[in-house]
Short mmCIF file of C-alpha atoms (C1' of nucleotides) and ligand atoms in Angstrom, two decimals:
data_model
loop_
_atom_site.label_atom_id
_atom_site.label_comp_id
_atom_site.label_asym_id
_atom_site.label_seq_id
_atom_site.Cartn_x
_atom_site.Cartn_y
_atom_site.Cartn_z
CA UNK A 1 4.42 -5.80 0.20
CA UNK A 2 4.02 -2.59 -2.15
CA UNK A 3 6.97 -1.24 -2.55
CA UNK A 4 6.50 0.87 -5.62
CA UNK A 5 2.29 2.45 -6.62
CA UNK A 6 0.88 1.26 -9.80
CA UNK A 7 1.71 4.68 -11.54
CA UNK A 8 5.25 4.23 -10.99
CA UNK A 9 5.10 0.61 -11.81
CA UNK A 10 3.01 1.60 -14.75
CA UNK A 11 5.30 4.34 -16.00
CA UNK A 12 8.50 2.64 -15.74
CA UNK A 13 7.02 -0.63 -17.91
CA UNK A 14 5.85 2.07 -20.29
CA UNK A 15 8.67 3.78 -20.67
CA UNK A 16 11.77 0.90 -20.93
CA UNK A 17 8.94 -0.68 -23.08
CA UNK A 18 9.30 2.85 -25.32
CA UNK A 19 13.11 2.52 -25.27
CA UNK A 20 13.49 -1.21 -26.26
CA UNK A 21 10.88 -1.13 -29.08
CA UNK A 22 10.74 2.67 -30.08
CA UNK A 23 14.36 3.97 -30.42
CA UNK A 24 14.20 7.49 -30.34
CA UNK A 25 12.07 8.14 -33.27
CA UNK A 26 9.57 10.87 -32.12
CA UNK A 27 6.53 11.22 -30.58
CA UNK A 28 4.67 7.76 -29.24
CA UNK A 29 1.54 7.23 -29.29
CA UNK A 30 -0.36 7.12 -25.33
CA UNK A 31 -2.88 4.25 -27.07
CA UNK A 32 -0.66 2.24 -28.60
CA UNK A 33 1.40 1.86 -25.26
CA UNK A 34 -1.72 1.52 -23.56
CA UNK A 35 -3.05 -1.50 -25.86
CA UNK A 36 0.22 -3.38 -26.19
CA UNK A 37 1.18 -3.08 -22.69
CA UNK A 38 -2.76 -3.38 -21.52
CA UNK A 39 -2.85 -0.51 -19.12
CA UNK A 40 -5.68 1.63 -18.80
CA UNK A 41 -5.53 4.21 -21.71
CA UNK A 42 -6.88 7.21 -19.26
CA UNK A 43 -4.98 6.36 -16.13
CA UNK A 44 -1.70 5.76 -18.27
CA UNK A 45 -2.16 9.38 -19.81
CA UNK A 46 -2.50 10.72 -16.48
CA UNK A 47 0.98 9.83 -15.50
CA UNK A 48 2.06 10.75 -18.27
CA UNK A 49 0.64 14.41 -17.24
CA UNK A 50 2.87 14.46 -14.36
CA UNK A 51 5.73 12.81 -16.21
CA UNK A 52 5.22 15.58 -18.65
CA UNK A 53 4.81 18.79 -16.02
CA UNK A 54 8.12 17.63 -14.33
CA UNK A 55 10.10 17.75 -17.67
CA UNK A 56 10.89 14.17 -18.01
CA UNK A 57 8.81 13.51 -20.82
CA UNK A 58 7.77 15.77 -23.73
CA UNK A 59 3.94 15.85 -25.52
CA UNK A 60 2.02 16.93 -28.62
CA UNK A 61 -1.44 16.82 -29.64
CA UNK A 62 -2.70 15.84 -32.51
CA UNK A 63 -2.26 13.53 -35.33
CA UNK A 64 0.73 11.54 -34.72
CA UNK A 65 1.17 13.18 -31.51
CA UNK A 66 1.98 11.24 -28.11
CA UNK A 67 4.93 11.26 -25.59
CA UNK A 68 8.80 11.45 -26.23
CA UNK A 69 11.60 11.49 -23.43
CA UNK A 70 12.69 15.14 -23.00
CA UNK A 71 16.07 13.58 -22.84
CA UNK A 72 18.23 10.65 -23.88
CA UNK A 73 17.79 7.46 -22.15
CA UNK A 74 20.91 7.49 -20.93
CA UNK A 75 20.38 10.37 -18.65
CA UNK A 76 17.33 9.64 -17.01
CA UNK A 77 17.38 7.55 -13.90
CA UNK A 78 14.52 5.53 -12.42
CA UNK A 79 14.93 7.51 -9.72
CA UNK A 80 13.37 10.52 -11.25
CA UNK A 81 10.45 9.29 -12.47
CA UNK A 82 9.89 7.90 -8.93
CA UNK A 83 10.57 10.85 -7.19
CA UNK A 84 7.75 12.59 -9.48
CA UNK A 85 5.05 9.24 -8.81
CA UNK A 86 5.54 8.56 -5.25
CA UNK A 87 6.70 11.97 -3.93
CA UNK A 88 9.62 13.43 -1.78
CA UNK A 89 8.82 10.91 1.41
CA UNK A 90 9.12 7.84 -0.51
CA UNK A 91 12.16 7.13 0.83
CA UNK A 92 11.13 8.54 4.92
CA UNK A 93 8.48 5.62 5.31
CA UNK A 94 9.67 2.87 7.47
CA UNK A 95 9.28 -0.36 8.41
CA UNK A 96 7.23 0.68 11.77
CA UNK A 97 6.05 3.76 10.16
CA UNK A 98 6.74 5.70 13.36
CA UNK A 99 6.25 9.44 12.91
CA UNK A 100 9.41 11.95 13.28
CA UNK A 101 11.69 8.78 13.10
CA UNK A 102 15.20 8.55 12.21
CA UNK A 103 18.83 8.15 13.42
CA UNK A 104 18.77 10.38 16.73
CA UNK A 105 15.83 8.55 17.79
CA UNK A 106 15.45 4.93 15.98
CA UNK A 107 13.21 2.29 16.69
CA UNK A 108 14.92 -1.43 16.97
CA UNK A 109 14.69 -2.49 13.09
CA UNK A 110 16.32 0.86 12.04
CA UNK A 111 19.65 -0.36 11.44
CA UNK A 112 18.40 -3.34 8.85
CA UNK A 113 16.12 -1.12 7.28
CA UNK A 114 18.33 1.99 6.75
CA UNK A 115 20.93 -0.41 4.68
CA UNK A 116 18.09 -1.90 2.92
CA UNK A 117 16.55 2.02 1.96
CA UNK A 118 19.92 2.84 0.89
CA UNK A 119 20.46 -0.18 -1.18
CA UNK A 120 17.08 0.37 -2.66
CA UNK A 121 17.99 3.90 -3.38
CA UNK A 122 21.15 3.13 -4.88
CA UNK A 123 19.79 0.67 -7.31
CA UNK A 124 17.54 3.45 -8.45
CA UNK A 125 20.05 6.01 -8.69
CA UNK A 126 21.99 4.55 -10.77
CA UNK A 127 19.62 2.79 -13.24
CA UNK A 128 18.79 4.74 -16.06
CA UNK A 129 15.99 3.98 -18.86
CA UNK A 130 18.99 2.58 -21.90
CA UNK A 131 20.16 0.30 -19.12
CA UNK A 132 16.21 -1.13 -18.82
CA UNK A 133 15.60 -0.75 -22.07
CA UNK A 134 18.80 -3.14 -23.53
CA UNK A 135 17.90 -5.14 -20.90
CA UNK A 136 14.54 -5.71 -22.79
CA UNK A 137 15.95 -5.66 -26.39
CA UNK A 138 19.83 -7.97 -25.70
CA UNK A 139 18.24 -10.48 -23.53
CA UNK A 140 14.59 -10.85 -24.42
CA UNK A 141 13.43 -10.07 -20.58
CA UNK A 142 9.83 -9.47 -20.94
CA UNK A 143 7.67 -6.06 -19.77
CA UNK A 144 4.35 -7.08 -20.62
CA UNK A 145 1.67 -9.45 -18.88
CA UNK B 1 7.05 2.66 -0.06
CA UNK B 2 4.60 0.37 2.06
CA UNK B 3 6.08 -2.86 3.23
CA UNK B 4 4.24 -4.03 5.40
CA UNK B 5 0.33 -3.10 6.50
CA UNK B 6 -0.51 -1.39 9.37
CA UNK B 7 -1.66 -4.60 11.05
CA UNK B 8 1.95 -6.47 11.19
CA UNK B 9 3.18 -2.53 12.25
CA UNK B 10 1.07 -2.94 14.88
CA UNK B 11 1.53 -6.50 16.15
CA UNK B 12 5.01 -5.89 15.89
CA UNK B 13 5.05 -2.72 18.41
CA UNK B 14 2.62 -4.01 20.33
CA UNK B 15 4.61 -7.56 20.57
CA UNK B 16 7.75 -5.79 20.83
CA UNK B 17 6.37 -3.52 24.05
CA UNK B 18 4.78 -6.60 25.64
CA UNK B 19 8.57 -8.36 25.54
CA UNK B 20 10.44 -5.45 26.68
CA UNK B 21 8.23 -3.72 29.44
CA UNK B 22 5.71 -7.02 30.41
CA UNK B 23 8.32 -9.42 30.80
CA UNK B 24 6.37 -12.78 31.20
CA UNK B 25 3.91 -11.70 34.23
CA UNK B 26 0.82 -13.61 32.69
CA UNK B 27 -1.64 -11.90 30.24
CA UNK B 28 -1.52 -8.36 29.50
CA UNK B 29 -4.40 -5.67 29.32
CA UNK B 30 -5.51 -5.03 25.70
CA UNK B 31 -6.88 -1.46 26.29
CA UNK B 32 -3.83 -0.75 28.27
CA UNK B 33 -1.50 -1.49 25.11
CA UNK B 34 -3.86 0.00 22.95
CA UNK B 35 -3.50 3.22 25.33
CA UNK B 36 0.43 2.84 25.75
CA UNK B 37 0.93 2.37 22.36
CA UNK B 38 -1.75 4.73 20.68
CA UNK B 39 -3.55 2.36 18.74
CA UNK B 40 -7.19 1.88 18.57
CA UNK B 41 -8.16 -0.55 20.86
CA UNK B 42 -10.61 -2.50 18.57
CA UNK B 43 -8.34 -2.83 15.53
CA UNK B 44 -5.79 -3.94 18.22
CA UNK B 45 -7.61 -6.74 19.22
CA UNK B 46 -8.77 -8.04 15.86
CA UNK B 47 -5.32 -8.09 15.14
CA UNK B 48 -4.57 -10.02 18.22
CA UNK B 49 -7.31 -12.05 17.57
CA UNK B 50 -5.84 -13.39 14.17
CA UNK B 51 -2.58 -14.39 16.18
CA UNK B 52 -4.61 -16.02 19.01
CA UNK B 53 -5.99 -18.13 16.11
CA UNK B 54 -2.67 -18.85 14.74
CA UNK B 55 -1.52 -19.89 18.09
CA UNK B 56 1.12 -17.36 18.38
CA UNK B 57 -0.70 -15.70 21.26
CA UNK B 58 -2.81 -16.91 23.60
CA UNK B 59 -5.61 -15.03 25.09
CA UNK B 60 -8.13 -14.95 28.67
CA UNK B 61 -11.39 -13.11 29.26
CA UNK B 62 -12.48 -11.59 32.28
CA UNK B 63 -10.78 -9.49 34.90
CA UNK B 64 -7.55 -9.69 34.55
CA UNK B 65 -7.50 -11.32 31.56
CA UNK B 66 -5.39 -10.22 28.14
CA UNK B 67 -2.85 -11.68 25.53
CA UNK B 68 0.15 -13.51 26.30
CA UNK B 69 2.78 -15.33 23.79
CA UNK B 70 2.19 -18.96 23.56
CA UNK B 71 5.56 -19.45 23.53
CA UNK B 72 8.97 -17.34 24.86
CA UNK B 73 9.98 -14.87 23.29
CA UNK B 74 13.55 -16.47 21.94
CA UNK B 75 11.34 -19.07 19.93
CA UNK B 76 8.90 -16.25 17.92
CA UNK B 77 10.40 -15.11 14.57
CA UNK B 78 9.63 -11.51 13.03
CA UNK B 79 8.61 -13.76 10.22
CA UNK B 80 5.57 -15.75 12.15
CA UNK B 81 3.56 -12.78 12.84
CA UNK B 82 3.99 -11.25 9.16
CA UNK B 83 2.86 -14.40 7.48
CA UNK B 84 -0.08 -14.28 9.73
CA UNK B 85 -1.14 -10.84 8.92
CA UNK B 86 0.17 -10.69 5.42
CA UNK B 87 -0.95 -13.56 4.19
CA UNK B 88 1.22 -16.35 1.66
CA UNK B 89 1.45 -13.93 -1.11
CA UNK B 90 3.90 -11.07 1.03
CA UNK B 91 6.77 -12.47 -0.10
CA UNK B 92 5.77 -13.48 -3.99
CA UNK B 93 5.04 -9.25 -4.74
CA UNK B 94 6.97 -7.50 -6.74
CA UNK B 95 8.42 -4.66 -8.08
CA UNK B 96 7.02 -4.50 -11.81
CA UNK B 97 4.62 -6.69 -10.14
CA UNK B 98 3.65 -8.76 -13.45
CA UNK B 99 1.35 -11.99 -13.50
CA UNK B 100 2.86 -15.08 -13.24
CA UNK B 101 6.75 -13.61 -13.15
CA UNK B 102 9.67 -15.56 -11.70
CA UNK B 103 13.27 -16.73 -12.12
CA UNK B 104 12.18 -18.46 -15.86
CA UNK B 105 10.71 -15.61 -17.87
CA UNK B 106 11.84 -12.28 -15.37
CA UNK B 107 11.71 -8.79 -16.00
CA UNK B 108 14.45 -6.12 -15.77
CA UNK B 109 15.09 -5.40 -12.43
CA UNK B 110 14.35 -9.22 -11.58
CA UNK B 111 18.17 -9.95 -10.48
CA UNK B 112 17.95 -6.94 -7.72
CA UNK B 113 14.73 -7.32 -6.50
CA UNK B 114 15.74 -11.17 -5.68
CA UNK B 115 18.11 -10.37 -3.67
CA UNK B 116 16.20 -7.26 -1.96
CA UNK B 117 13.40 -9.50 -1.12
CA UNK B 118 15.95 -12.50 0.21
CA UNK B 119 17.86 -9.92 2.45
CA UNK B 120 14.26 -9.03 3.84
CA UNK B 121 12.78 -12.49 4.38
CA UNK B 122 16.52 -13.55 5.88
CA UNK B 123 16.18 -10.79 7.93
CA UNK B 124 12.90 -11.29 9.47
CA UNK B 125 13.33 -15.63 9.31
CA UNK B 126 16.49 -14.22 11.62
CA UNK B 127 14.86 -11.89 14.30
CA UNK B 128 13.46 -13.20 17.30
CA UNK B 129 10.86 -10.88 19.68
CA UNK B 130 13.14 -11.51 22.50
CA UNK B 131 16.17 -9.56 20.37
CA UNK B 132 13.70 -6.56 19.61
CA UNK B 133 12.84 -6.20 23.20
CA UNK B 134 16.20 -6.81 24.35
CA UNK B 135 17.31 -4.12 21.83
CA UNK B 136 14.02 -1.34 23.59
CA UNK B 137 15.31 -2.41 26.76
CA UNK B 138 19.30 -2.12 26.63
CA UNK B 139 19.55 0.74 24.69
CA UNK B 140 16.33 2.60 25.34
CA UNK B 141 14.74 2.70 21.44
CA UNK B 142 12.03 3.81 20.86
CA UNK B 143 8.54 1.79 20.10
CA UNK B 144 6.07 4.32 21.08
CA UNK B 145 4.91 7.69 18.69
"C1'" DC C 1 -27.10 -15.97 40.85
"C1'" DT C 2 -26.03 -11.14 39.51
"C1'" DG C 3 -23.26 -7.64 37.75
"C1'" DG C 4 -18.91 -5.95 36.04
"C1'" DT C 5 -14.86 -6.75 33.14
"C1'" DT C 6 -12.52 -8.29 29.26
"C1'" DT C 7 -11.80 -10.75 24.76
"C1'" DG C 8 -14.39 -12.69 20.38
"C1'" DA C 9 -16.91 -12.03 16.22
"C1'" DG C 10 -18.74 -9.59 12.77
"C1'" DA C 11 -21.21 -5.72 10.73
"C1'" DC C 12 -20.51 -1.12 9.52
"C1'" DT C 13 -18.02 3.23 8.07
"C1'" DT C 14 -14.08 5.83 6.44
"C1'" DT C 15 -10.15 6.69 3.66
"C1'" DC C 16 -7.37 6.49 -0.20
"C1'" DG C 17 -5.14 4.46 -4.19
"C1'" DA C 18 -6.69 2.89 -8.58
"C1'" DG C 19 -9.38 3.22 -12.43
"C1'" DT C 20 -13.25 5.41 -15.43
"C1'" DC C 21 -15.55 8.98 -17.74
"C1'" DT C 22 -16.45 13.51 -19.85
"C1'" DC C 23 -15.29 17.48 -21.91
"C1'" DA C 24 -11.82 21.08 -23.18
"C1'" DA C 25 -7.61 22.40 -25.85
"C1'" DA C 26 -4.22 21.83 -29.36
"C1'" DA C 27 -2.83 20.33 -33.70
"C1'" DA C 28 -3.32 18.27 -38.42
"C1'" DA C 29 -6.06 16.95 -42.46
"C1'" DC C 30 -9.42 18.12 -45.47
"C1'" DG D 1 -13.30 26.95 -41.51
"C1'" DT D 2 -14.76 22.28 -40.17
"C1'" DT D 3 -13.79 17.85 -38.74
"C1'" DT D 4 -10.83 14.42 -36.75
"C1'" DT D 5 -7.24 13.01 -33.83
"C1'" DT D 6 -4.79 13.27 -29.86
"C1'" DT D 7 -3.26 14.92 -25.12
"C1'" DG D 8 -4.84 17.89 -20.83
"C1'" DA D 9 -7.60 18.53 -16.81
"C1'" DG D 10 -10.62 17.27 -13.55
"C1'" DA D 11 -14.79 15.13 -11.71
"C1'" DC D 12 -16.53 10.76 -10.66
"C1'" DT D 13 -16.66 5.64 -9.28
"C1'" DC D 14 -14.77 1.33 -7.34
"C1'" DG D 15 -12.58 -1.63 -4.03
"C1'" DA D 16 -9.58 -2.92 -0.49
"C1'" DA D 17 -7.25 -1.59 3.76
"C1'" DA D 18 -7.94 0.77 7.97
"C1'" DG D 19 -10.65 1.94 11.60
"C1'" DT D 20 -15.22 2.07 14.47
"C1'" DC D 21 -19.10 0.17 16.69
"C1'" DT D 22 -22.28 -3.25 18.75
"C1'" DC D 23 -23.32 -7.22 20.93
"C1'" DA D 24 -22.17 -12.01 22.39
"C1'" DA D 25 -19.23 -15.12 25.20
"C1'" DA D 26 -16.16 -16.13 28.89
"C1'" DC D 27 -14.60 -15.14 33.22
"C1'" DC D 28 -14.26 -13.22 38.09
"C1'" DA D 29 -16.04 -11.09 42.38
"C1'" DG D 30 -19.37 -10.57 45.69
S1 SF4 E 201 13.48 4.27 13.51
FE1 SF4 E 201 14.37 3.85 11.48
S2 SF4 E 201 13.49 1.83 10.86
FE2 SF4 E 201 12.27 2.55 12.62
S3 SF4 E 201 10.50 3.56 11.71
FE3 SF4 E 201 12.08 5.17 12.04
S4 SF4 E 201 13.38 5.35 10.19
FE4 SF4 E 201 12.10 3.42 10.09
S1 SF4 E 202 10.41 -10.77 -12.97
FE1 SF4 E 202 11.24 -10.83 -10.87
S2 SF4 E 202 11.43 -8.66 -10.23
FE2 SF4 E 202 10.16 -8.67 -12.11
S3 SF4 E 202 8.05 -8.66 -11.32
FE3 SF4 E 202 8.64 -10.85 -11.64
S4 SF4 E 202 9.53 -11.63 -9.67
FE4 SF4 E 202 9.41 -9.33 -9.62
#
DNA sequence: CTGGTTTGAGACTTTCGAGTCTCAAAAAAC
DNA sequence: GTTTTTTGAGACTCGAAAGTCTCAAACCAG
């Protein structure tokens, strides 16, 4: 069962682990996060690329450049940075991954599986980065291996 | 968002069809699913083939021959043919998917994804093949692209 | 027995997500 | 200005899932 690809899964242990243990003091360094999270350094600063041309994150090169949120924690949902990693049908595919599905024309698992899409959705819509990231910090939850 | 591989997908549809449009006439045609259904006949049966194995279907050669369920349809969970074709692991995945994770060291979004995954597993411990053919047959859903 | 039909088994190929590598571009340090 | 550090962009490689193909084995009909 993959629910979520390894560059959203990636992105979103990267970037709670940037809120719990960063704060919001500038640019962060792409190795770093790569070494203390042990995620490949090149395929990490490729999300970041398309974290970066959708306006979530912010980048500088350089000497003590790296990545920064383009906004506060508490305004960015998990749900953006999925929509950017998985793409606009993330949230079309199905159970029996019928094409053209949907209510006018269901298959017989659509009603269990359109409560649990919308309960899936709703659990990233309202998430945001702080939430994940106090998680981390108050209760010691872990985000590395 | 892929929960489950194209192999349970298709054992599922192809199952499903069998229960709603075969009723329990004896074995059914392979290439004549495959054909109804628009699957490719070979993958078809090697996915039959693992269920044969697992006693879920059984299976004749020759004219005439084909796959039948082993057992009726009231008595075949959702679940049976997904551990089958998944494998032990399906329901152990996860969403941050780290190594060696669980209810004694979790990560953030541990305490939803429990429940997400219970509600899935209930769900498919709780469907029979006889209810998803009933459900084609009464009210005329859909099974086929 | 012979020939046709159908599933069984496994090798082979294709596709695509995941991961690696190389070089260019920007910025700072000197 | 030159060198070093860092992200940006894209080509390339790897591996597993998905799909195809070939032949063997079982079965029936005549
Ligand atoms: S009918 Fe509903 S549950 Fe079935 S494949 Fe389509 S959207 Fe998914
Ligand atoms: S801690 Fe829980 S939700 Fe997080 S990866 Fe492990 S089992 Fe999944």
């Amino acid at each position: 069962m993959k629910v979520l690809s390894k560059g959203s899964v990636y992105a979103l242990r990267a970037l709670t682990y940037v809120v719990a243990h960063k704060g919001d003091i500038g640019f962060v360094n792409i190795g770093e996060l790569s070494r203390s999270l042990d995620i490949s350094f090149h395929f990490l600063t490729k999300i970041f690329q398309q974290l970066t041309q959708a306006g979530i994150l912010e980048s500088y090169r350089g000497p003590n450049g790296g990545i920064k949120l383009a906004r506060p924690p508490q305004e960015i949902k998990v749900i953006e940075i999925v929509d950017v990693l998985e793409g606009p049908e993330f949230f079309n595919t199905c159970l029996l991954g019928l094409p053209g599905c949907g209510e006018f024309d269901p298959c017989p698992v659509h009603d269990f599986w359109k409560d649990a899409k919308a309960a899936l959705r709703e659990e990233f819509e309202e998430t945001t980065l702080a939430e994940l990231g106090k998680k981390v910090s108050d209760e010691r939850l872990r985000i590395k291996p």
